[in-house]
C-alpha positions in Angstrom: 52.8 -3.1 -7.7 52.1 -3.8 -11.1 50.0 -1.8 -13.6 47.1 -4.3 -13.5 47.0 -4.6 -10.0 47.0 -0.8 -9.5 44.0 -0.7 -12.2 42.3 -3.4 -10.2 42.3 -1.5 -6.7 41.4 1.8 -8.6 38.1 -0.1 -10.0 37.4 -1.5 -6.6 37.8 1.6 -4.9 35.6 3.5 -7.3 33.2 0.9 -6.9 33.2 1.2 -2.9 32.6 5.0 -3.1 29.4 4.4 -5.3 28.1 2.1 -2.4 25.5 3.6 -0.2 24.8 2.8 3.5 21.2 2.2 3.5 19.0 1.8 6.5 15.6 -0.1 6.0 12.7 0.0 8.2 9.8 -2.3 7.7 6.5 -2.2 9.3 6.9 -4.7 12.6 3.4 -6.0 13.1 3.9 -9.7 12.6 5.5 -11.0 9.4 2.9 -10.4 6.3 3.5 -9.1 2.5 3.9 -5.4 3.7 6.9 -6.6 5.6 8.1 -9.0 2.9 8.0 -6.5 0.1 10.4 -3.9 2.6 12.7 -6.8 3.0 12.8 -7.4 -0.8 13.5 -3.7 -1.2 16.6 -4.2 0.9 17.5 -7.4 -1.1 17.3 -5.5 -4.5 19.5 -2.6 -2.9 22.0 -5.2 -1.6 22.3 -7.0 -4.9 23.0 -3.5 -6.3 26.3 -3.4 -4.4 24.9 -1.6 -1.2 25.3 -1.9 2.3 22.1 -2.5 4.0 20.8 -2.6 7.7 17.6 -3.4 8.8 15.8 -2.3 12.0 13.5 -5.0 13.4 12.2 -5.6 16.8 13.8 -8.7 18.6 10.5 -10.5 18.8 9.7 -10.9 15.0 12.2 -13.8 15.2 9.6 -15.8 17.1 7.1 -15.4 14.4 6.3 -18.6 12.8 5.8 -17.3 9.2 9.0 -15.0 9.3 11.0 -18.2 10.4 10.1 -19.8 7.4 10.4 -17.0 5.0 13.2 -14.7 6.5 15.3 -15.9 9.4 17.7 -18.0 7.5 18.5 -15.0 5.3 18.3 -12.0 7.5 21.2 -12.4 10.0 23.4 -14.0 7.3 22.8 -11.6 4.3 22.3 -8.1 6.4 23.4 -6.3 9.2 20.3 -6.2 11.6 19.6 -3.7 14.5 17.1 -5.2 16.8 15.3 -2.8 19.3 14.1 -4.5 22.4 10.2 -5.2 22.6 8.6 -7.0 25.3 7.2 -10.6 24.9 3.2 -10.3 24.1 0.6 -12.8 24.3 -0.2 -13.1 20.4 -3.5 -14.6 21.0 -4.6 -11.1 22.8 -2.2 -8.3 21.5 -3.4 -6.1 18.5 -1.0 -7.8 16.0 -1.3 -9.9 12.8 -1.0 -13.2 14.9 -4.3 -12.3 16.8 -7.0 -13.7 14.5 -9.8 -12.5 16.3 -8.5 -8.9 16.2 -7.7 -9.3 12.5 -11.3 -10.5 12.0 -12.5 -7.4 13.9 -11.0 -5.1 11.1 -13.5 -6.2 8.6 -15.3 -3.0 8.5 -14.6 0.3 6.3 -11.1 1.3 5.7 -11.0 4.3 7.6 -13.1 2.8 10.7 -10.4 0.0 10.6 -7.6 2.3 10.6 -9.1 3.9 13.7 -9.4 0.5 15.2 -5.7 0.1 15.1 -4.8 3.6 16.4 -3.2 2.1 19.8 -0.7 0.1 17.7 0.9 3.3 16.6 2.3 3.8 20.3 4.0 0.4 20.0 5.3 1.4 16.8 7.1 4.4 18.1 7.7 4.0 21.7 9.6 0.6 21.7 12.3 1.6 19.1 12.6 5.1 20.8 12.8 3.7 24.5 15.9 1.6 23.5 18.8 4.1 23.5 21.5 1.6 22.5 20.2 1.5 18.9 20.4 5.2 18.6 24.0 5.1 19.4 24.5 2.6 16.6 22.7 5.0 14.3 25.3 7.8 15.0 27.9 5.4 14.5 26.7 4.2 11.2 26.4 7.5 9.2 23.7 6.2 7.0 23.4 7.8 3.7 19.8 6.8 3.2 16.6 5.6 5.0 14.1 3.4 3.1 11.0 2.9 5.5 7.5 1.7 5.3 5.6 5.0 5.4 3.8 3.7 8.7 7.0 3.2 10.6 7.2 6.9 12.1 10.5 6.1 13.8 12.2 6.2 10.4 11.1 10.2 10.3 12.5 10.7 13.9 15.8 9.0 12.8 16.1 11.1 9.7 15.6 14.4 11.1 17.6 13.5 14.1 20.9 12.5 11.9 20.1 14.7 8.7 19.5 11.5 6.6 17.7 11.7 3.1 14.2 9.6 3.7 12.4 7.5 1.3 8.8 6.3 2.2 7.5 3.0 0.9 3.7 3.0 0.1 2.3 -0.8 -0.3 -1.1 0.2 -1.2 -0.5 2.1 -4.0 -1.9 5.6 -4.5 -4.3 5.2 -1.5 -1.8 6.1 1.0 -2.8 6.6 4.9 -1.4 10.1 4.7 -3.3 12.5 2.5 -0.6 15.2 2.7 2.2 12.5 1.6 0.3 12.0 -1.9 -2.0 14.8 -2.3 -5.8 13.8 -3.6 -5.9 16.6 -5.9 -9.4 16.2 -6.9 -11.8 14.1 -5.0 -14.3 14.1 -7.8 -12.3 11.4 -9.4 -9.6 10.7 -6.9 -10.6 7.9 -4.2 -9.8 9.1 -0.6 -8.9 6.1 0.9 -9.2 2.7 -0.6 -12.7 3.4 -1.8 -13.4 0.5 -4.1 -15.2 2.6 -6.9 -13.8 3.7 -10.5 -12.9 7.1 -11.1 -16.2 8.0 -12.5 -18.2 8.4 -9.3 -22.1 9.0 -8.6 -23.2 11.7 -6.6 -23.7 9.6 -3.8 -20.1 8.0 -4.0 -18.4 11.5 -4.3 -20.4 12.6 -1.3 -18.9 9.2 0.8 -15.7 9.9 -1.0 -15.5 13.6 0.4 -16.6 12.2 4.0 -14.0 9.4 3.9 -11.4 12.2 3.3 -12.3 14.0 6.3 -12.7 11.0 8.4 -9.0 9.8 7.3 -7.6 13.4 8.2 -9.3 13.3 11.6 -8.0 9.6 12.2 -4.5 10.9 11.1 -4.4 13.9 13.4 -5.1 11.3 16.1 -2.3 9.2 15.5 0.1 11.9 14.8 -0.7 13.5 17.9 -0.4 10.3 20.1 3.0 9.6 18.1 4.6 13.0 18.5 3.5 13.3 22.5 5.3 10.0 23.2 8.5 11.1 21.2 8.6 14.4 22.9 8.2 12.7 26.3 10.9 10.1 25.8 13.2 13.5 25.1 13.8 13.3 21.2 12.8 17.2 20.8 12.4 18.8 17.5 13.1 15.7 15.4 9.6 14.4 16.6 7.9 17.2 14.5 9.0 15.2 11.3 6.6 12.7 12.2 3.7 14.8 11.2 6.0 17.0 8.6 7.3 14.2 6.4 5.4 15.5 3.6 7.7 18.6 3.5 10.9 16.5 4.2 10.8 13.1 2.7 12.9 13.0 -0.6 10.8 10.5 -2.4 7.3 8.0 -2.0 8.0 4.6 -3.5 4.7 3.5 -4.6 3.1 0.4 -5.7 1.2 1.5 -8.9 0.9 0.5 -12.5 -1.3 2.1 -15.2 -2.7 -1.2 -16.3 -4.1 -1.8 -12.7 -5.0 1.7 -11.3 -7.0 4.5 -12.5 -4.8 7.6 -14.0 -4.5 10.4 -11.1 -2.0 13.3 -11.0 1.0 12.7 -9.0 3.8 15.0 -8.0 7.5 14.1 -9.5 8.5 12.8 -6.0 6.2 10.0 -6.1 7.5 7.2 -8.0 5.6 4.2 -9.2 7.6 1.0 -8.6 5.3 -1.2 -10.5 5.2 -4.5 -8.5 8.8 -4.5 -8.1 8.3 -7.5 -5.5 7.7 -10.0 -8.0 10.3 -12.8 -8.3 11.3 -15.3 -11.0 9.6 -18.6 -10.1 11.6 -21.5 -9.0 10.8 -24.7 -10.7 8.1 -27.0 -9.0 9.5 -29.6 -7.0 8.4 -33.4 -7.7 5.3 -33.2 -5.0 3.6 -30.6 -6.9 4.5 -31.7 -10.3 2.6 -34.8 -9.6 -0.5 -33.0 -8.4 -0.7 -31.0 -11.8 -0.1 -34.2 -13.6 -2.7 -35.7 -11.8 -5.2 -32.9 -12.3 -4.8 -33.4 -16.3 -6.8 -31.6 -18.8 -8.9 -29.8 -16.0 -6.0 -28.1 -14.6 -5.6 -26.6 -11.3 -7.0 -23.6 -9.0 -4.6 -21.7 -6.8 -6.2 -20.3 -3.5 -4.3 -18.1 -1.1 -5.8 -15.3 1.2 -2.7 -13.7 2.1 -0.5 -14.1 5.4 -3.7 -12.6 7.6 -6.4 -15.2 6.6 -4.8 -18.6 7.0 -7.2 -19.3 9.4 -11.0 -18.9 8.8 -13.9 -19.0 10.9 -15.9 -22.2 10.8 -19.0 -20.9 8.5 -16.7 -19.3 6.0 -14.2 -22.4 5.3 -16.9 -24.7 5.0 -18.5 -22.2 2.2 -14.9 -22.4 0.6 -14.4 -26.0 1.0 -18.0 -26.9 -0.3 -17.7 -24.6 -3.3 -14.3 -25.9 -4.2 -15.4 -29.8 -3.8 -17.9 -29.0 -6.2 -15.4 -28.1 -9.3 -13.5 -30.8 -11.5 -10.2 -28.9 -11.2 -7.7 -29.7 -8.6 -7.7 -27.2 -6.0 -4.4 -26.0 -4.0 -5.3 -24.0 -1.0 -2.8 -22.0 1.1 -4.9 -22.5 4.6 -3.7 -22.8 8.4 -6.3 -24.5 10.9 -8.7 -26.9 11.4 -9.9 -29.0 8.3 -13.0 -27.6 6.8 -16.1 -29.6 6.8 -17.1 -30.7 3.5 -13.5 -30.6 2.1 -13.2 -32.5 -1.3 -10.8 -35.1 -2.5 -10.0 -32.4 -5.1 -8.8 -30.1 -2.8 -5.1 -30.0 -1.1 -4.7 -27.7 2.1 -1.1 -26.8 3.1 0.5 -24.2 5.5 2.7 -23.1 2.7 2.6 -23.2 -1.0 5.2 -22.2 -3.9 2.6 -19.6 -4.9 4.5 -17.9 -7.6 5.7 -21.0 -9.4 2.2 -22.3 -9.2 0.7 -19.0 -10.8 3.2 -19.2 -13.4 2.3 -22.8 -14.4 0.2 -22.9 -17.6 -2.1 -25.6 -15.9 -3.4 -22.8 -13.5 -6.8 -22.1 -14.7 -7.9 -19.5 -11.7 -6.5 -17.6 -8.9 -8.9 -17.1 -5.9 -7.4 -14.5 -3.9 -8.3 -11.8 -1.0 -6.9 -9.0 -3.4 -4.1 -7.9 -1.4 -1.5 -5.5 -3.4 1.1 -8.3 -3.8 -1.4 -10.9 -5.0 -3.1 -8.4 -7.1 0.3 -7.6 -9.1 0.9 -11.4 -9.2 -2.4 -12.1 -10.8 -1.7 -9.1 -13.0 2.2 -10.4 -14.0 1.1 -13.9 -14.6 -2.1 -13.1 -16.6 -4.6 -15.1 -14.7 -8.2 -14.9 -14.3 -9.3 -13.9 -10.7 -12.0 -14.5 -8.1 -11.6 -11.9 -5.4 -13.1 -12.4 -2.1 -11.9 -9.1 -0.1 -11.7 -8.9 3.5 -10.5 -5.4 4.7 -8.3 -2.7 4.1 -6.9 -2.4 0.7 -8.3 -5.7 -0.5 -12.0 -4.3 -1.8 -10.0 -1.4 -3.7 -7.8 -4.0 -5.6 -10.5 -6.3 -6.1 -12.4 -3.8 -7.8 -9.7 -2.9 -10.2 -9.3 -6.5 -11.3 -12.8 -6.8 -11.9 -13.7 -3.7 -13.1 -10.7 -2.0 -14.6 -8.7 -4.9 -15.9 -12.1 -7.2 -16.2 -10.2 -10.2 -15.5 -12.5 -11.8 -12.8 -15.2 -11.3 -10.3 -15.4 -10.1 -6.9 -17.5 -12.3 -4.4 -18.5 -10.4 -1.4 -18.3 -11.8 2.0 -21.7 -10.4 2.5 -24.2 -13.0 1.6 -21.5 -15.3 0.2 -22.6 -19.1 -0.3 -20.8 -22.0 -1.7 -23.6 -22.0 -4.6 -22.6 -18.2 -5.3 -18.9 -18.7 -5.0 -19.1 -21.8 -7.5 -21.1 -20.2 -10.1 -18.6 -17.3 -10.1 -15.6 -19.6 -10.6 -17.1 -21.6 -13.1 -18.3 -18.6 -15.3 -14.6 -17.2 -14.9 -13.0 -20.4 -15.9 -15.2 -21.2 -19.0 -15.7 -17.8 -20.2 -12.6 -17.0 -21.9 -13.0 -13.3 -22.1 -11.7 -12.9 -18.6 -8.6 -14.7 -19.5 -8.2 -12.4 -22.8 -8.5 -9.5 -20.6 -5.8 -10.8 -18.0 -3.4 -11.2 -21.0 -4.0 -7.8 -22.5 -3.5 -6.2 -18.9 -0.3 -8.0 -18.6 1.0 -6.7 -21.9 0.5 -3.4 -20.6 2.2 -4.2 -17.5 5.1 -6.0 -18.9 5.8 -3.1 -21.5 7.8 -0.7 -19.3 11.0 1.4 -20.4 12.6 0.4 -17.2 12.3 -2.9 -15.1 10.8 -2.2 -11.6 13.7 -3.2 -9.8 15.9 -1.3 -12.0 13.8 1.9 -11.4 13.8 1.4 -7.8 17.6 1.2 -7.6 18.0 4.1 -9.8 15.8 6.6 -7.7 17.2 5.1 -4.5 20.8 5.9 -5.7 19.6 9.3 -7.2 18.8 10.5 -3.6 22.0 9.1 -2.5 24.0 11.2 -5.2 22.2 14.2 -4.6 21.8 13.9 -0.6 18.2 14.3 -1.1 15.8 15.3 -3.6 13.9 18.3 -2.2 13.6 19.9 -5.8 11.1 17.0 -6.9 8.7 18.1 -3.9 6.1 20.9 -4.1 6.5 23.0 -1.1 3.3 25.4 -2.3 1.3 22.3 -2.4 2.1 21.3 1.3 1.9 25.1 2.6 -1.3 26.2 1.2 -4.2 26.4 3.9 -7.7 24.8 3.1 -8.9 28.1 1.5 -6.0 28.6 -0.5 -5.7 25.0 -1.8 -9.3 24.5 -3.0 -9.3 28.5 -4.2 -11.9 29.3 -1.7 -10.3 32.8 -1.5 -10.5 33.2 -5.1 -14.2 31.9 -5.3 -15.0 34.6 -2.4 -13.3 37.3 -4.1 -15.1 36.2 -7.5 -18.5 36.2 -5.5 -17.7 39.7 -3.8 -17.0 41.2 -7.0 -20.2 39.9 -8.5 -22.1 41.0 -5.5 -20.6 44.8 -5.7 -21.0 45.0 -9.4 -24.6 43.4 -9.1 -25.6 45.8 -6.4 -24.1 48.7 -8.3 -26.2 47.6 -11.5 -29.2 47.1 -9.3 -28.7 50.5 -7.7 -28.4 52.4 -11.1 -31.1 50.4 -12.7 -33.2 51.8 -9.8 -32.1 55.3 -10.3 -32.7 54.9 -14.0 -36.4 53.6 -13.5 -37.1 56.3 -11.1 -35.8 59.2 -13.2 -37.8 57.7 -16.2 -41.0 57.4 -14.0 -40.2 60.9 -12.6 -39.9 62.5 -16.2 -43.0 60.7 -17.6 -44.9 62.0 -14.8 -43.5 65.5 -15.1 -44.3 65.2 -18.6 -47.7 64.5 -18.4 -48.7 66.8 -15.4 
């Protein structure tokens, strides 16, 4: 072999040695933005030269949106380990394809979380029952697991095979697990998706503390159910890592950016990945080019309520349709369902739209959104004024950030919504240039980053692979302190006891002095 060939071989062998073998575990609850973002993490790691394997149920391939978004890419691009999951009636099961079930979650965030507790039985039981996939895990010798933090099976795999674990949090700092990302001060840190600023009134702080303890109670229930199922299926001690992942996970990847979120204290193992899932927009096809040209000087409005609210109940879809019809702009609405009553000639509905490409177009005047995590970062990235119509979970939280933190739009609550109210809000945000100026200012802050979000994600994943974990970034003390130690109640009790003792001593001395003075005065005059 000549010198050139030898050199090429050495380079190739070196690059192969640096490649990691990574298992990626998205939440398997029907295809939605949360799953799509974890799949994008896998794609980013693949493009960085790593070998990537996904763990998915064999039923996800029947999901209509998954077929559109991923099927053509997944099996051709990645290794995929499928665990067996029995077919379900999607119209009755607790999943993202059951619109009645999704609508039932339009309550407070913690109450909605409590409603879906039974889902966690499926999340943990189906992959644990399929013993064949565990043999594949043993053979694969993974260097790293990157998992949605709600897929507890990844915690069991990590503990069973001693694989470093990175947990991904789609909702930013308001993670389900209050121990995984500690709420160091409930006076200005929301407990869980509380739609308020970091300056809370007394009543808001009372509510925040109440939500914190409710969330802890629901978490105990979820962990108890999941651990019981895991141990019943014979997985032993690794099952404890379901609840103890705050003490073992190397990193937490968190969707968070200073332009959008209020400042909070975070431990070094919590890494903000800054909306890494944003992609370079593709050129619009001729169909949409023609629509935009026809819209003329008025431009277009893009409307999307995410993957879960593509179908709306009759009253709400009519409210939206009539509000859109009253505007001079052309409205492009991502919608799947019966044609709404009152739909205007200016409104185009489609099951699928090239959302990022439309948001990137200069003709787009407004983005009407439910304020999911992904759409909120898109609005921030493309400097777009927004009308937020939140439905549930993280959506009120993110709508508040866009309308009050960024000040790039207005929030229209579902409670009491009317076509007239929505129309007025849209007209105000389009015509008042302050909203656009605020959006551009926030976008400038967002884009001014020392490391591109995708490069940052790759660096930290490779950091964990290189060091075979990152326990040095995680505070063991913060996780080991009990309630009294964490909130310094033992110190406060000590101070109170010392004050009481000193006070008691001073009172006794004062009494003795007073008695002595009175006794002296009495003896003197007698």
